Amino acid sequence: MKLLCFLTLFFTLSIQAQFQINGIVTENATNKPLPFATIVTDDGMNTITDVDGKFTLLSISSIEYFSVSYIGYTSITIYTSPNKKFYKISLAESTDALKEVVISNENPALEIIRKTIASKDKNNPQKKLTSFEYKTYNKLIVTANPDSINSRLDSIFVQEAIGRRFIKVDSANFKFKEISNKQHLFQTEKVSQYQFGNKKLKETILGTKMAGFKQPIYEIIAFNLQSISIYDSNYELFETKYNSPIAKDALKDYSYKLLDTVMIKGRQTYMVYFKNRMKKSELGLEGVLYIDQDSYAIAKAVMRIKGVLDISGIHEFDYIPEEKIWFPKNTTFKIVKGKNDDDIKILGGTIQFDGDAEQEEDIHRKKGASDYTYLMSESNNFDVHYNRPIEIKNPSIYIEITDDAIKKPESFWNKYRKDSLDIRSQKTYMLLDSISLKKRVESKIRFGRKIINGYLPLSVVDLDLRKLFSYNNYEGFRFGLGGVTNEQFSKKYKIGGYTGYGTKDGNFKYNLDLSTRVERFSNTWVGASYTNDVREIASTVFAVDKRVFKLYDPRPINISTFYNYVSWASYVGTRIVPKTESIFELSRSFIEPKFDYAYNLNGRLYTNYVMTTAMLSLAWNPFSDYMQTPNGRIETEKRFPKFTIQYTQSLPKVMENDFNFSKIDFKTEYEKKYLNGQKTSLLLQAGYAMGDVPITHLYNTSPNNITKETMIQRITFAGRNSFETMFFNEFFSSEYAIFQVKHGFNRFKIIKKVRPSLVLVSRMAWGNMKNPEQHVGIDYKTLNKGFFESGIEINQIFNGLGLSGFYRYGPNQLPRFEDNIAVKLSFVLNLGI
């Protein structure tokens, strides 16, 4: 029986391969390609040409003829020949072309689009239906068509004075074709259940498998290739948002053209071409919408971006007569190499498009593997139900993976696959699994993830790389050792800590942290810690801020004013509130400033003091999407703005607390990335301290300029969000606000290997100090009139090194011109993530 099934499958695949026709449709007069021309076969199958006028017809039976039509041109019927697989078709403009229906003397496509926009709510399943649910089978492959690859073995020579000298045989394409004949380069499958109710859409992944991995890479599973709904105001293609061609304001961004009328699912549709009005040098959506002539609903949509990558997304729908609605049936997503001169890695480097070699325009570049490689993702919806009561568990989680999703037997996959796996797909699982095991791919990925986050995994302990070495003006060189137990030790308990020694202050610092996870879904941990360490005075630390690993941290190098704190703390960290991460902490700290300072409270001078406090720190990302995996929660779609708020309250008369005060700190971040590589980021941060607060716990707004006589002597490394022209200890505040705007341009080429990125930066700060007479022994200014600086960063000039310059202006500008200028070095480590 297995042999019979195998032979049947092989015969079917052979038949399918036998009847494949490729071609291109061009304009007769200019020989230019005609995008989105309609192709209809003798058995009623239809397709359209792509942006380059190319098309492919696949059929399990022979195709006797097909017709080609394009509005304004004379249609033509092509009869096929058994031995001919490629057809070049030229269409001539029709002298008596179909007269487009004129509505108020304007383009008829505009009226169709207006009615489509006006009818969105009654045609959008998420608006018209109270609830729905369906299952989806998705298969994603990275592969190449071996028939397109020239497997010739090329000899490589080098030109010398006396002639050419043979170097080696280039067999790269030969080997690539051999691999492509046997298997795909990458493959993953998943079965999901989508549920919609109470205006919430959730995906629950029932099963998933990924070639080469016992445990899938969840970030790839969550990768957002294309929008689920065609009716959203923003259409998303390859994690980049565009104004939809049927958004309310779409007519200002797009031009439209009525191409044809075609039948889909027995209903007549308008075929409307759209194209973004952007300049040729900019990227925008273009494609075709098939619009139901009666309801003005979308019956099919083709979306495309052609630039550094050639990206296309196709949405197909079924018409449901009882609901009078078009419901999503299939989606297809494809990426091939476009016009680019950069190396492009996606899906963690699983698929890589190599940059074009620098050649003169009249010299044809030799094609490499990336020219033949493409990514294809296909999803098929089934088991659809409408308007019936459904219960969505944990609706705040956009994607949830069931605990047994990675353990599904083959019978599960055979039940849900649309078609059985072909031989290449079967071999892909077998060969990639064996390669992964042999090369220890999963352990290398685990190792890489730890390194990126600043840890070196050593058996059951992750060594904290941040604690090995640092430098500042108070401690001098600080050497240490730190780490935390990892999941191989326990998924429920953690033991962490560190120790360090400063060569200048001659003191040891240390920490011990014990915690246990009390709830897995919300990732709730309860713990306690003891710390004896130093910290920069008046620095703002948000407890929930993500850990960022740096090979170096430039700001502390020049800091001299620290305070020592010996602290006992207990805490609870949780994500129980949707789209938040929070930490609640109770602590008692003994504070000792390590500089000449005393706090004057009602005539008593405090040179050291005790603080007993309760602190709640909360990060809220309301626009982000989250995935719940068996290993924890992942932010799959980082959307902005993001908000962080932290409230600290002293506890009077508790454990010898000396002061009564409150502090509230706030931060919001916004970031917008563009497909052309540019990025704009905004930061707003503020703090307000009330009551009796020593200067150690007030605000310094992150200065990063040292007090030296000349500008050259002040050259140091730039910080990430610090004020580069503000001197250390120059300003202190009990209430403050800072605003920063950055715009980064795409990298530009100076010479072959020098391709820096240009970033424009502006920062400003305002602040005030209440009761300045309470702070004795330190001189400072206030920010009542504001502080302003702007500058330019030229990053990654050579091996990550860069240069930046900033200028200080406004009310706090200094008398000497050169004192307002700060020149800084920068270093950007590209980890390929």
PDB file of N, CA, C and O in Angstrom, residues 576-613:
ATOM      1  N   ILE A 576       0.977  39.476  34.582  1.00  0.00           N
ATOM      2  CA  ILE A 576      -0.411  39.049  34.757  1.00  0.00           C
ATOM      3  C   ILE A 576      -1.394  40.026  34.131  1.00  0.00           C
ATOM      4  O   ILE A 576      -2.455  39.645  33.653  1.00  0.00           O
ATOM      5  N   VAL A 577      -1.058  41.320  34.125  1.00  0.00           N
ATOM      6  CA  VAL A 577      -1.895  42.314  33.455  1.00  0.00           C
ATOM      7  C   VAL A 577      -1.549  42.296  31.968  1.00  0.00           C
ATOM      8  O   VAL A 577      -0.373  42.349  31.603  1.00  0.00           O
ATOM      9  N   PRO A 578      -2.568  42.210  31.075  1.00  0.00           N
ATOM     10  CA  PRO A 578      -2.290  42.102  29.636  1.00  0.00           C
ATOM     11  C   PRO A 578      -1.382  43.216  29.124  1.00  0.00           C
ATOM     12  O   PRO A 578      -1.521  44.382  29.486  1.00  0.00           O
ATOM     13  N   LYS A 579      -0.410  42.829  28.295  1.00  0.00           N
ATOM     14  CA  LYS A 579       0.504  43.729  27.596  1.00  0.00           C
ATOM     15  C   LYS A 579       1.328  44.596  28.546  1.00  0.00           C
ATOM     16  O   LYS A 579       1.692  45.721  28.223  1.00  0.00           O
ATOM     17  N   THR A 580       1.608  44.060  29.723  1.00  0.00           N
ATOM     18  CA  THR A 580       2.447  44.776  30.676  1.00  0.00           C
ATOM     19  C   THR A 580       3.500  43.846  31.239  1.00  0.00           C
ATOM     20  O   THR A 580       3.399  42.623  31.159  1.00  0.00           O
ATOM     21  N   GLU A 581       4.500  44.455  31.817  1.00  0.00           N
ATOM     22  CA  GLU A 581       5.459  43.753  32.667  1.00  0.00           C
ATOM     23  C   GLU A 581       5.658  44.629  33.881  1.00  0.00           C
ATOM     24  O   GLU A 581       5.875  45.836  33.755  1.00  0.00           O
ATOM     25  N   SER A 582       5.550  44.055  35.066  1.00  0.00           N
ATOM     26  CA  SER A 582       5.599  44.871  36.272  1.00  0.00           C
ATOM     27  C   SER A 582       6.458  44.215  37.340  1.00  0.00           C
ATOM     28  O   SER A 582       6.608  42.990  37.382  1.00  0.00           O
ATOM     29  N   ILE A 583       7.031  45.077  38.175  1.00  0.00           N
ATOM     30  CA  ILE A 583       7.818  44.634  39.327  1.00  0.00           C
ATOM     31  C   ILE A 583       7.372  45.441  40.541  1.00  0.00           C
ATOM     32  O   ILE A 583       7.323  46.677  40.486  1.00  0.00           O
ATOM     33  N   PHE A 584       7.033  44.729  41.602  1.00  0.00           N
ATOM     34  CA  PHE A 584       6.736  45.384  42.876  1.00  0.00           C
ATOM     35  C   PHE A 584       7.832  44.989  43.853  1.00  0.00           C
ATOM     36  O   PHE A 584       8.141  43.813  44.016  1.00  0.00           O
ATOM     37  N   GLU A 585       8.434  46.000  44.528  1.00  0.00           N
ATOM     38  CA  GLU A 585       9.597  45.735  45.379  1.00  0.00           C
ATOM     39  C   GLU A 585       9.485  46.471  46.703  1.00  0.00           C
ATOM     40  O   GLU A 585       9.091  47.644  46.756  1.00  0.00           O
ATOM     41  N   LEU A 586       9.828  45.778  47.765  1.00  0.00           N
ATOM     42  CA  LEU A 586       9.997  46.375  49.087  1.00  0.00           C
ATOM     43  C   LEU A 586      11.471  46.280  49.445  1.00  0.00           C
ATOM     44  O   LEU A 586      12.074  45.201  49.318  1.00  0.00           O
ATOM     45  N   SER A 587      12.073  47.396  49.873  1.00  0.00           N
ATOM     46  CA  SER A 587      13.512  47.360  50.146  1.00  0.00           C
ATOM     47  C   SER A 587      13.875  48.270  51.314  1.00  0.00           C
ATOM     48  O   SER A 587      13.184  49.246  51.606  1.00  0.00           O
ATOM     49  N   ARG A 588      14.967  47.899  51.955  1.00  0.00           N
ATOM     50  CA  ARG A 588      15.587  48.745  52.971  1.00  0.00           C
ATOM     51  C   ARG A 588      17.046  48.916  52.588  1.00  0.00           C
ATOM     52  O   ARG A 588      17.780  47.934  52.410  1.00  0.00           O
ATOM     53  N   SER A 589      17.484  50.200  52.440  1.00  0.00           N
ATOM     54  CA  SER A 589      18.835  50.474  51.955  1.00  0.00           C
ATOM     55  C   SER A 589      19.541  51.453  52.884  1.00  0.00           C
ATOM     56  O   SER A 589      18.952  52.452  53.318  1.00  0.00           O
ATOM     57  N   PHE A 590      20.799  51.139  53.140  1.00  0.00           N
ATOM     58  CA  PHE A 590      21.675  52.070  53.845  1.00  0.00           C
ATOM     59  C   PHE A 590      22.492  52.799  52.787  1.00  0.00           C
ATOM     60  O   PHE A 590      23.220  52.182  51.996  1.00  0.00           O
ATOM     61  N   ILE A 591      22.356  54.147  52.733  1.00  0.00           N
ATOM     62  CA  ILE A 591      22.960  54.956  51.673  1.00  0.00           C
ATOM     63  C   ILE A 591      24.119  55.775  52.247  1.00  0.00           C
ATOM     64  O   ILE A 591      23.974  56.438  53.274  1.00  0.00           O
ATOM     65  N   GLU A 592      25.268  55.731  51.556  1.00  0.00           N
ATOM     66  CA  GLU A 592      26.431  56.515  51.961  1.00  0.00           C
ATOM     67  C   GLU A 592      27.042  57.184  50.729  1.00  0.00           C
ATOM     68  O   GLU A 592      27.690  56.526  49.910  1.00  0.00           O
ATOM     69  N   PRO A 593      26.855  58.516  50.563  1.00  0.00           N
ATOM     70  CA  PRO A 593      27.481  59.217  49.430  1.00  0.00           C
ATOM     71  C   PRO A 593      29.007  59.120  49.500  1.00  0.00           C
ATOM     72  O   PRO A 593      29.606  59.289  50.571  1.00  0.00           O
ATOM     73  N   LYS A 594      29.634  58.892  48.370  1.00  0.00           N
ATOM     74  CA  LYS A 594      31.082  58.770  48.288  1.00  0.00           C
ATOM     75  C   LYS A 594      31.702  60.048  47.708  1.00  0.00           C
ATOM     76  O   LYS A 594      32.645  59.999  46.912  1.00  0.00           O
ATOM     77  N   PHE A 595      31.160  61.193  48.104  1.00  0.00           N
ATOM     78  CA  PHE A 595      31.684  62.498  47.710  1.00  0.00           C
ATOM     79  C   PHE A 595      31.287  63.483  48.812  1.00  0.00           C
ATOM     80  O   PHE A 595      30.535  63.130  49.740  1.00  0.00           O
ATOM     81  N   ASP A 596      31.787  64.685  48.735  1.00  0.00           N
ATOM     82  CA  ASP A 596      31.545  65.679  49.777  1.00  0.00           C
ATOM     83  C   ASP A 596      30.109  66.187  49.684  1.00  0.00           C
ATOM     84  O   ASP A 596      29.786  67.058  48.874  1.00  0.00           O
ATOM     85  N   TYR A 597      29.251  65.635  50.560  1.00  0.00           N
ATOM     86  CA  TYR A 597      27.836  66.006  50.495  1.00  0.00           C
ATOM     87  C   TYR A 597      27.162  65.713  51.838  1.00  0.00           C
ATOM     88  O   TYR A 597      27.480  64.728  52.523  1.00  0.00           O
ATOM     89  N   ALA A 598      26.222  66.594  52.166  1.00  0.00           N
ATOM     90  CA  ALA A 598      25.354  66.380  53.332  1.00  0.00           C
ATOM     91  C   ALA A 598      23.970  66.900  52.996  1.00  0.00           C
ATOM     92  O   ALA A 598      23.819  67.929  52.304  1.00  0.00           O
ATOM     93  N   TYR A 599      22.954  66.214  53.493  1.00  0.00           N
ATOM     94  CA  TYR A 599      21.568  66.634  53.264  1.00  0.00           C
ATOM     95  C   TYR A 599      21.054  67.316  54.522  1.00  0.00           C
ATOM     96  O   TYR A 599      21.055  66.729  55.614  1.00  0.00           O
ATOM     97  N   ASN A 600      20.627  68.560  54.370  1.00  0.00           N
ATOM     98  CA  ASN A 600      20.186  69.383  55.504  1.00  0.00           C
ATOM     99  C   ASN A 600      18.667  69.277  55.636  1.00  0.00           C
ATOM    100  O   ASN A 600      17.913  69.793  54.800  1.00  0.00           O
ATOM    101  N   LEU A 601      18.209  68.602  56.686  1.00  0.00           N
ATOM    102  CA  LEU A 601      16.783  68.463  56.945  1.00  0.00           C
ATOM    103  C   LEU A 601      16.479  69.010  58.332  1.00  0.00           C
ATOM    104  O   LEU A 601      16.894  68.434  59.347  1.00  0.00           O
ATOM    105  N   ASN A 602      15.811  70.145  58.330  1.00  0.00           N
ATOM    106  CA  ASN A 602      15.414  70.804  59.587  1.00  0.00           C
ATOM    107  C   ASN A 602      16.627  71.043  60.495  1.00  0.00           C
ATOM    108  O   ASN A 602      16.575  70.820  61.716  1.00  0.00           O
ATOM    109  N   GLY A 603      17.757  71.459  59.882  1.00  0.00           N
ATOM    110  CA  GLY A 603      18.945  71.790  60.657  1.00  0.00           C
ATOM    111  C   GLY A 603      19.847  70.609  60.937  1.00  0.00           C
ATOM    112  O   GLY A 603      20.959  70.796  61.433  1.00  0.00           O
ATOM    113  N   ARG A 604      19.429  69.408  60.640  1.00  0.00           N
ATOM    114  CA  ARG A 604      20.276  68.223  60.860  1.00  0.00           C
ATOM    115  C   ARG A 604      20.930  67.834  59.546  1.00  0.00           C
ATOM    116  O   ARG A 604      20.265  67.707  58.510  1.00  0.00           O
ATOM    117  N   LEU A 605      22.261  67.625  59.587  1.00  0.00           N
ATOM    118  CA  LEU A 605      23.002  67.259  58.389  1.00  0.00           C
ATOM    119  C   LEU A 605      23.167  65.743  58.313  1.00  0.00           C
ATOM    120  O   LEU A 605      23.748  65.125  59.219  1.00  0.00           O
ATOM    121  N   TYR A 606      22.661  65.156  57.239  1.00  0.00           N
ATOM    122  CA  TYR A 606      22.768  63.702  57.029  1.00  0.00           C
ATOM    123  C   TYR A 606      23.889  63.430  56.030  1.00  0.00           C
ATOM    124  O   TYR A 606      23.815  63.842  54.859  1.00  0.00           O
ATOM    125  N   THR A 607      24.926  62.735  56.473  1.00  0.00           N
ATOM    126  CA  THR A 607      25.988  62.299  55.553  1.00  0.00           C
ATOM    127  C   THR A 607      25.791  60.842  55.143  1.00  0.00           C
ATOM    128  O   THR A 607      26.454  60.365  54.218  1.00  0.00           O
ATOM    129  N   ASN A 608      24.933  60.143  55.830  1.00  0.00           N
ATOM    130  CA  ASN A 608      24.456  58.821  55.413  1.00  0.00           C
ATOM    131  C   ASN A 608      23.054  58.640  55.996  1.00  0.00           C
ATOM    132  O   ASN A 608      22.675  59.314  56.953  1.00  0.00           O
ATOM    133  N   TYR A 609      22.283  57.723  55.438  1.00  0.00           N
ATOM    134  CA  TYR A 609      20.880  57.636  55.844  1.00  0.00           C
ATOM    135  C   TYR A 609      20.308  56.291  55.409  1.00  0.00           C
ATOM    136  O   TYR A 609      20.889  55.549  54.597  1.00  0.00           O
ATOM    137  N   VAL A 610      19.135  55.987  55.976  1.00  0.00           N
ATOM    138  CA  VAL A 610      18.409  54.752  55.686  1.00  0.00           C
ATOM    139  C   VAL A 610      17.144  55.093  54.913  1.00  0.00           C
ATOM    140  O   VAL A 610      16.425  56.033  55.256  1.00  0.00           O
ATOM    141  N   MET A 611      16.881  54.324  53.868  1.00  0.00           N
ATOM    142  CA  MET A 611      15.654  54.492  53.088  1.00  0.00           C
ATOM    143  C   MET A 611      14.906  53.167  53.030  1.00  0.00           C
ATOM    144  O   MET A 611      15.449  52.160  52.555  1.00  0.00           O
ATOM    145  N   THR A 612      13.690  53.169  53.509  1.00  0.00           N
ATOM    146  CA  THR A 612      12.806  52.013  53.393  1.00  0.00           C
ATOM    147  C   THR A 612      11.695  52.394  52.431  1.00  0.00           C
ATOM    148  O   THR A 612      10.946  53.354  52.675  1.00  0.00           O
ATOM    149  N   THR A 613      11.595  51.684  51.318  1.00  0.00           N
ATOM    150  CA  THR A 613      10.691  52.122  50.248  1.00  0.00           C
ATOM    151  C   THR A 613       9.884  50.967  49.672  1.00  0.00           C
ATOM    152  O   THR A 613      10.284  49.800  49.736  1.00  0.00           O
TER     153      THR A 613
END
